[in-house]
mmCIF file of C-alpha atoms in Angstrom:
data_model
loop_
_atom_site.group_PDB
_atom_site.id
_atom_site.type_symbol
_atom_site.label_atom_id
_atom_site.label_comp_id
_atom_site.label_asym_id
_atom_site.label_seq_id
_atom_site.Cartn_x
_atom_site.Cartn_y
_atom_site.Cartn_z
ATOM 1 C CA MET U 25 84.779 291.078 85.560
ATOM 2 C CA SER U 26 87.808 291.477 88.012
ATOM 3 C CA ALA U 27 91.352 291.621 87.007
ATOM 4 C CA GLN U 28 92.923 288.429 88.282
ATOM 5 C CA LEU U 29 96.383 289.745 89.135
ATOM 6 C CA THR U 30 99.540 287.506 90.233
ATOM 7 C CA GLU U 31 101.176 288.567 93.595
ATOM 8 C CA ARG U 32 103.981 290.524 91.919
ATOM 9 C CA GLN U 33 101.539 292.300 89.742
ATOM 10 C CA ASN U 34 99.019 293.450 92.627
ATOM 11 C CA GLN U 35 102.439 294.138 94.609
ATOM 12 C CA ILE U 36 103.444 296.632 91.818
ATOM 13 C CA TYR U 37 99.931 298.078 91.658
ATOM 14 C CA GLU U 38 99.552 298.307 95.564
ATOM 15 C CA PHE U 39 103.049 300.070 95.513
ATOM 16 C CA ILE U 40 101.801 302.558 93.279
ATOM 17 C CA ARG U 41 99.294 303.793 94.242
ATOM 18 C CA SER U 42 101.039 303.849 97.502
ATOM 19 C CA HIS U 43 103.804 306.587 95.910
ATOM 20 C CA ILE U 44 100.199 308.419 94.229
ATOM 21 C CA GLN U 45 98.922 308.736 97.990
ATOM 22 C CA THR U 46 102.305 309.838 99.809
ATOM 23 C CA GLU U 47 104.652 311.709 97.168
ATOM 24 C CA GLY U 48 101.474 312.903 94.891
ATOM 25 C CA ILE U 49 103.201 311.333 91.774
ATOM 26 C CA PRO U 50 103.917 307.993 90.619
ATOM 27 C CA PRO U 51 107.322 306.652 90.809
ATOM 28 C CA THR U 52 109.709 305.410 88.426
ATOM 29 C CA VAL U 53 110.073 302.290 86.632
ATOM 30 C CA ILE U 54 113.715 302.207 88.466
ATOM 31 C CA GLU U 55 112.249 303.162 91.982
ATOM 32 C CA ILE U 56 109.782 300.304 91.466
ATOM 33 C CA ARG U 57 112.500 297.742 91.105
ATOM 34 C CA ASP U 58 114.231 299.158 93.796
ATOM 35 C CA HIS U 59 110.824 298.894 96.419
ATOM 36 C CA LEU U 60 110.387 295.224 94.713
ATOM 37 C CA GLY U 61 114.007 294.032 95.251
ATOM 38 C CA LEU U 62 114.224 293.268 90.801
ATOM 39 C CA LYS U 63 117.027 292.462 89.145
ATOM 40 C CA SER U 64 116.428 294.458 86.301
ATOM 41 C CA THR U 65 114.066 297.357 84.863
ATOM 42 C CA ASN U 66 113.265 294.402 82.529
ATOM 43 C CA GLY U 67 111.276 292.780 84.450
ATOM 44 C CA VAL U 68 109.191 296.003 85.466
ATOM 45 C CA HIS U 69 108.289 296.918 82.385
ATOM 46 C CA LYS U 70 107.146 293.247 81.631
ATOM 47 C CA HIS U 71 104.628 293.903 85.042
ATOM 48 C CA LEU U 72 103.784 297.484 83.561
ATOM 49 C CA GLY U 73 102.544 295.600 80.269
ATOM 50 C CA ALA U 74 100.692 292.438 82.000
ATOM 51 C CA LEU U 75 99.134 295.241 84.149
ATOM 52 C CA GLU U 76 97.814 297.372 81.389
ATOM 53 C CA LYS U 77 96.618 294.213 78.976
ATOM 54 C CA LYS U 78 94.588 293.395 82.253
ATOM 55 C CA GLY U 79 92.964 297.660 82.404
ATOM 56 C CA VAL U 80 94.303 298.079 85.713
ATOM 57 C CA LEU U 81 96.724 301.222 84.079
ATOM 58 C CA VAL U 82 97.744 303.102 81.348
ATOM 59 C CA ARG U 83 101.505 303.639 80.580
ATOM 60 C CA THR U 84 102.665 307.163 78.620
ATOM 61 C CA PRO U 85 105.596 306.946 76.221
ATOM 62 C CA ASN U 86 108.431 308.179 77.119
ATOM 63 C CA VAL U 87 107.623 309.571 80.218
ATOM 64 C CA SER U 88 109.284 308.873 82.923
ATOM 65 C CA ARG U 89 106.575 308.989 85.815
ATOM 66 C CA GLY U 90 103.545 307.899 83.097
ATOM 67 C CA LEU U 91 101.470 305.747 84.878
ATOM 68 C CA ARG U 92 98.265 305.953 85.677
ATOM 69 C CA LEU U 93 95.881 303.744 88.074
ATOM 70 C CA LEU U 94 92.789 303.391 86.370
ATOM 71 C CA ALA U 95 90.789 301.807 89.354
ATOM 72 C CA LYS U 96 90.318 303.527 92.470
ATOM 73 C CA ASP U 97 90.533 300.999 94.691
ATOM 74 C CA ALA U 98 93.103 297.781 94.223
ATOM 75 C CA ASP U 99 90.380 295.530 96.621
ATOM 76 C CA ALA U 100 88.364 295.664 93.545
ATOM 77 C CA PHE U 101 90.881 293.567 91.714
ATOM 78 C CA SER U 102 90.561 289.800 92.646
ATOM 79 C CA PHE U 103 93.638 288.369 93.468
ATOM 80 C CA ASP U 104 94.690 285.226 91.275
ATOM 81 C CA GLU U 105 96.574 282.068 94.147
ATOM 82 C CA GLY U 106 95.769 279.663 91.169
ATOM 83 C CA THR U 107 98.914 277.563 89.780
ATOM 84 C CA PRO U 108 101.078 279.866 87.587
ATOM 85 C CA SER U 109 101.909 277.923 84.082
ATOM 86 C CA LEU U 110 105.004 278.967 82.505
ATOM 87 C CA PRO U 111 105.313 279.231 78.759
ATOM 88 C CA LEU U 112 107.383 276.271 77.336
ATOM 89 C CA ILE U 113 110.051 276.875 74.937
ATOM 90 C CA PRO U 114 109.614 274.713 71.827
ATOM 91 C CA LYS U 115 111.597 272.438 70.324
ATOM 92 C CA MET U 116 113.860 274.712 67.705
ATOM 93 C CA SER U 117 113.737 273.792 64.184
ATOM 94 C CA SER U 118 117.510 273.619 62.939
ATOM 95 C CA GLY U 119 119.057 275.965 61.222
ATOM 96 C CA GLN U 120 117.869 278.578 64.006
ATOM 97 C CA PRO U 121 120.554 279.492 66.077
ATOM 98 C CA GLY U 122 120.297 282.394 68.996
ATOM 99 C CA LEU U 123 116.541 282.375 68.177
ATOM 100 C CA LEU U 124 114.343 281.731 71.388
ATOM 101 C CA ARG U 125 110.739 281.206 70.435
ATOM 102 C CA ARG U 126 107.667 280.665 72.806
ATOM 103 C CA GLY U 127 105.416 277.631 72.532
ATOM 104 C CA LYS U 128 101.479 278.057 72.670
ATOM 105 C CA GLN U 129 102.101 274.971 75.441
ATOM 106 C CA HIS U 130 102.757 275.844 79.130
ATOM 107 C CA LEU U 131 103.785 274.001 82.300
ATOM 108 C CA GLN U 132 102.341 274.346 85.389
ATOM 109 C CA VAL U 133 104.444 274.890 88.571
ATOM 110 C CA ASP U 134 103.756 274.756 92.716
ATOM 111 C CA LEU U 135 105.505 277.633 93.971
ATOM 112 C CA ARG U 136 105.206 276.270 96.824
ATOM 113 C CA PHE U 137 108.572 274.205 96.640
ATOM 114 C CA MET U 138 110.043 277.490 95.015
ATOM 115 C CA PRO U 139 109.262 280.477 97.292
ATOM 116 C CA ARG U 140 111.875 283.037 95.943
ATOM 117 C CA ILE U 141 110.773 282.565 91.632
ATOM 118 C CA ASP U 142 108.688 285.299 90.065
ATOM 119 C CA PRO U 143 106.738 283.532 87.564
ATOM 120 C CA ASP U 144 106.789 286.251 85.379
ATOM 121 C CA ASP U 145 110.313 286.431 84.428
ATOM 122 C CA CYS U 146 110.335 282.558 84.155
ATOM 123 C CA LEU U 147 109.845 279.907 81.062
ATOM 124 C CA ALA U 148 110.212 276.274 81.137
ATOM 125 C CA GLY U 149 112.110 273.984 78.854
ATOM 126 C CA ARG U 150 113.229 270.582 79.389
ATOM 127 C CA ALA U 151 116.771 269.174 78.590
ATOM 128 C CA GLY U 152 118.069 268.282 75.210
ATOM 129 C CA ASP U 153 120.745 265.918 76.292
ATOM 130 C CA ASP U 154 122.852 264.475 79.799
ATOM 131 C CA GLY U 155 125.458 267.189 80.228
ATOM 132 C CA MET U 156 124.802 267.979 83.665
ATOM 133 C CA ALA U 157 124.326 264.168 84.352
ATOM 134 C CA ASP U 158 126.683 264.584 86.411
ATOM 135 C CA GLU U 159 125.064 267.149 88.835
ATOM 136 C CA GLY U 160 121.863 265.260 88.944
ATOM 137 C CA ILE U 161 120.560 266.918 85.202
ATOM 138 C CA LEU U 162 119.063 264.283 82.823
ATOM 139 C CA LYS U 163 117.776 264.452 79.152
ATOM 140 C CA GLY U 164 114.247 265.230 79.505
ATOM 141 C CA ASP U 165 114.403 266.662 82.572
ATOM 142 C CA PHE U 166 111.938 269.905 83.409
ATOM 143 C CA LEU U 167 113.654 273.460 83.273
ATOM 144 C CA VAL U 168 112.622 276.151 85.493
ATOM 145 C CA ILE U 169 114.569 279.030 83.469
ATOM 146 C CA GLU U 170 115.015 282.714 84.713
ATOM 147 C CA GLU U 171 115.330 285.234 81.066
ATOM 148 C CA ALA U 172 118.270 287.038 81.364
ATOM 149 C CA GLY U 173 118.267 289.829 78.937
ATOM 150 C CA SER U 174 120.935 291.852 78.720
ATOM 151 C CA ARG U 175 121.942 291.149 82.578
ATOM 152 C CA PRO U 176 125.470 289.782 83.089
ATOM 153 C CA ILE U 177 125.769 286.452 83.919
ATOM 154 C CA PRO U 178 128.351 285.362 86.806
ATOM 155 C CA GLU U 179 131.166 283.254 85.866
ATOM 156 C CA GLY U 180 130.211 279.975 87.109
ATOM 157 C CA THR U 181 126.406 279.804 87.017
ATOM 158 C CA LEU U 182 124.065 277.150 85.369
ATOM 159 C CA VAL U 183 122.631 278.659 82.395
ATOM 160 C CA ALA U 184 120.053 277.256 79.967
ATOM 161 C CA VAL U 185 121.383 277.497 76.518
ATOM 162 C CA LEU U 186 120.366 277.417 72.905
ATOM 163 C CA LEU U 187 122.833 275.536 70.853
ATOM 164 C CA MET U 188 121.727 275.471 66.915
ATOM 165 C CA ASP U 189 118.025 272.882 67.899
ATOM 166 C CA LEU U 190 119.201 271.797 71.226
ATOM 167 C CA LEU U 191 118.371 272.626 74.190
ATOM 168 C CA ALA U 192 121.370 272.386 76.693
ATOM 169 C CA VAL U 193 122.200 272.902 80.276
ATOM 170 C CA ARG U 194 126.016 274.221 80.913
ATOM 171 C CA ARG U 195 128.135 276.281 83.624
ATOM 172 C CA VAL U 196 129.553 279.323 82.453
ATOM 173 C CA ALA U 197 133.178 280.362 81.943
ATOM 174 C CA TYR U 198 134.873 283.297 80.226
ATOM 175 C CA ALA U 199 137.936 283.828 78.895
ATOM 176 C CA GLY U 200 138.479 287.231 77.254
ATOM 177 C CA GLU U 201 136.393 288.018 74.656
ATOM 178 C CA ARG U 202 134.806 284.227 74.543
ATOM 179 C CA ILE U 203 132.240 282.773 76.613
ATOM 180 C CA LYS U 204 132.892 278.759 77.769
ATOM 181 C CA LEU U 205 129.977 276.434 77.938
ATOM 182 C CA VAL U 206 131.043 273.761 80.153
ATOM 183 C CA PRO U 207 129.302 270.105 80.292
ATOM 184 C CA ALA U 208 130.211 268.438 83.852
ATOM 185 C CA ALA U 209 129.543 265.069 82.133
ATOM 186 C CA THR U 210 133.304 263.738 80.922
ATOM 187 C CA ARG U 211 131.595 262.203 77.684
ATOM 188 C CA TYR U 212 130.636 265.935 76.399
ATOM 189 C CA LYS U 213 132.964 268.738 75.535
ATOM 190 C CA PRO U 214 132.809 271.941 76.564
ATOM 191 C CA LYS U 215 132.332 274.921 73.545
ATOM 192 C CA SER U 216 133.780 277.561 73.341
ATOM 193 C CA PHE U 217 132.346 281.125 71.522
ATOM 194 C CA ILE U 218 133.012 284.706 70.656
ATOM 195 C CA VAL U 219 130.794 286.914 72.560
ATOM 196 C CA GLY U 220 127.367 287.786 71.425
ATOM 197 C CA SER U 221 128.136 285.295 68.340
ATOM 198 C CA PRO U 222 124.784 283.740 66.868
ATOM 199 C CA ALA U 223 125.769 280.368 67.188
ATOM 200 C CA TYR U 224 124.249 280.461 70.527
ATOM 201 C CA LEU U 225 121.583 282.099 73.240
ATOM 202 C CA VAL U 226 121.942 281.870 77.099
ATOM 203 C CA ILE U 227 118.405 282.004 78.245
ATOM 204 C CA GLY U 228 119.372 282.307 81.595
ATOM 205 C CA PRO U 229 119.743 280.511 85.275
ATOM 206 C CA VAL U 230 118.568 277.230 85.352
ATOM 207 C CA LEU U 231 116.403 277.971 88.963
ATOM 208 C CA ALA U 232 114.629 274.439 89.271
ATOM 209 C CA VAL U 233 114.646 271.072 87.792
ATOM 210 C CA MET U 234 111.691 268.817 87.782
ATOM 211 C CA ARG U 235 111.465 265.110 86.888
ATOM 212 C CA LYS U 236 108.298 262.501 86.144
ATOM 213 C CA LEU U 237 108.853 259.237 87.712
#
């Protein structure tokens, strides 16, 4: 049975194959990141892990160029152009601040309306309050969220953040060693935390908002 590759996975596979043909060695993770314009090596590792699970390459741990393709021709693999689905963040349980769990449910998205979004780097969630109602984001709206991982988030970025059992959307601000999560609606108060506190978890930038009519 042929493997189903996403567009990004297909690009990575083709780059690895081309690099081996022209340079005689596989590329490094950093070279893959730079070639495809990805924001972090974390994203590359996620894609490589997915390709390994699909049986099209093998990674050698702790080796800079430890990539080996298992197919003679990438054309042997079909390209999955179906509607991608994003893991939907489940409702958090009280008493679990700073803990991100992935639920079993997924949200299908049409990337024709979001051409710059890489679904392999994203999650979906639902806004838990009306804190950003003055900017048009309402409680219950679906969010497309890019996982930031350890990447720094610029001040003013619109982010999804876990506050205890609440998935909220806020603007990020910084003051010394503290992070401030600022709502747009005046009836909500900003919250301030020491950077790295387990009382909150910034998942990443909100890239898109969807609403059921």
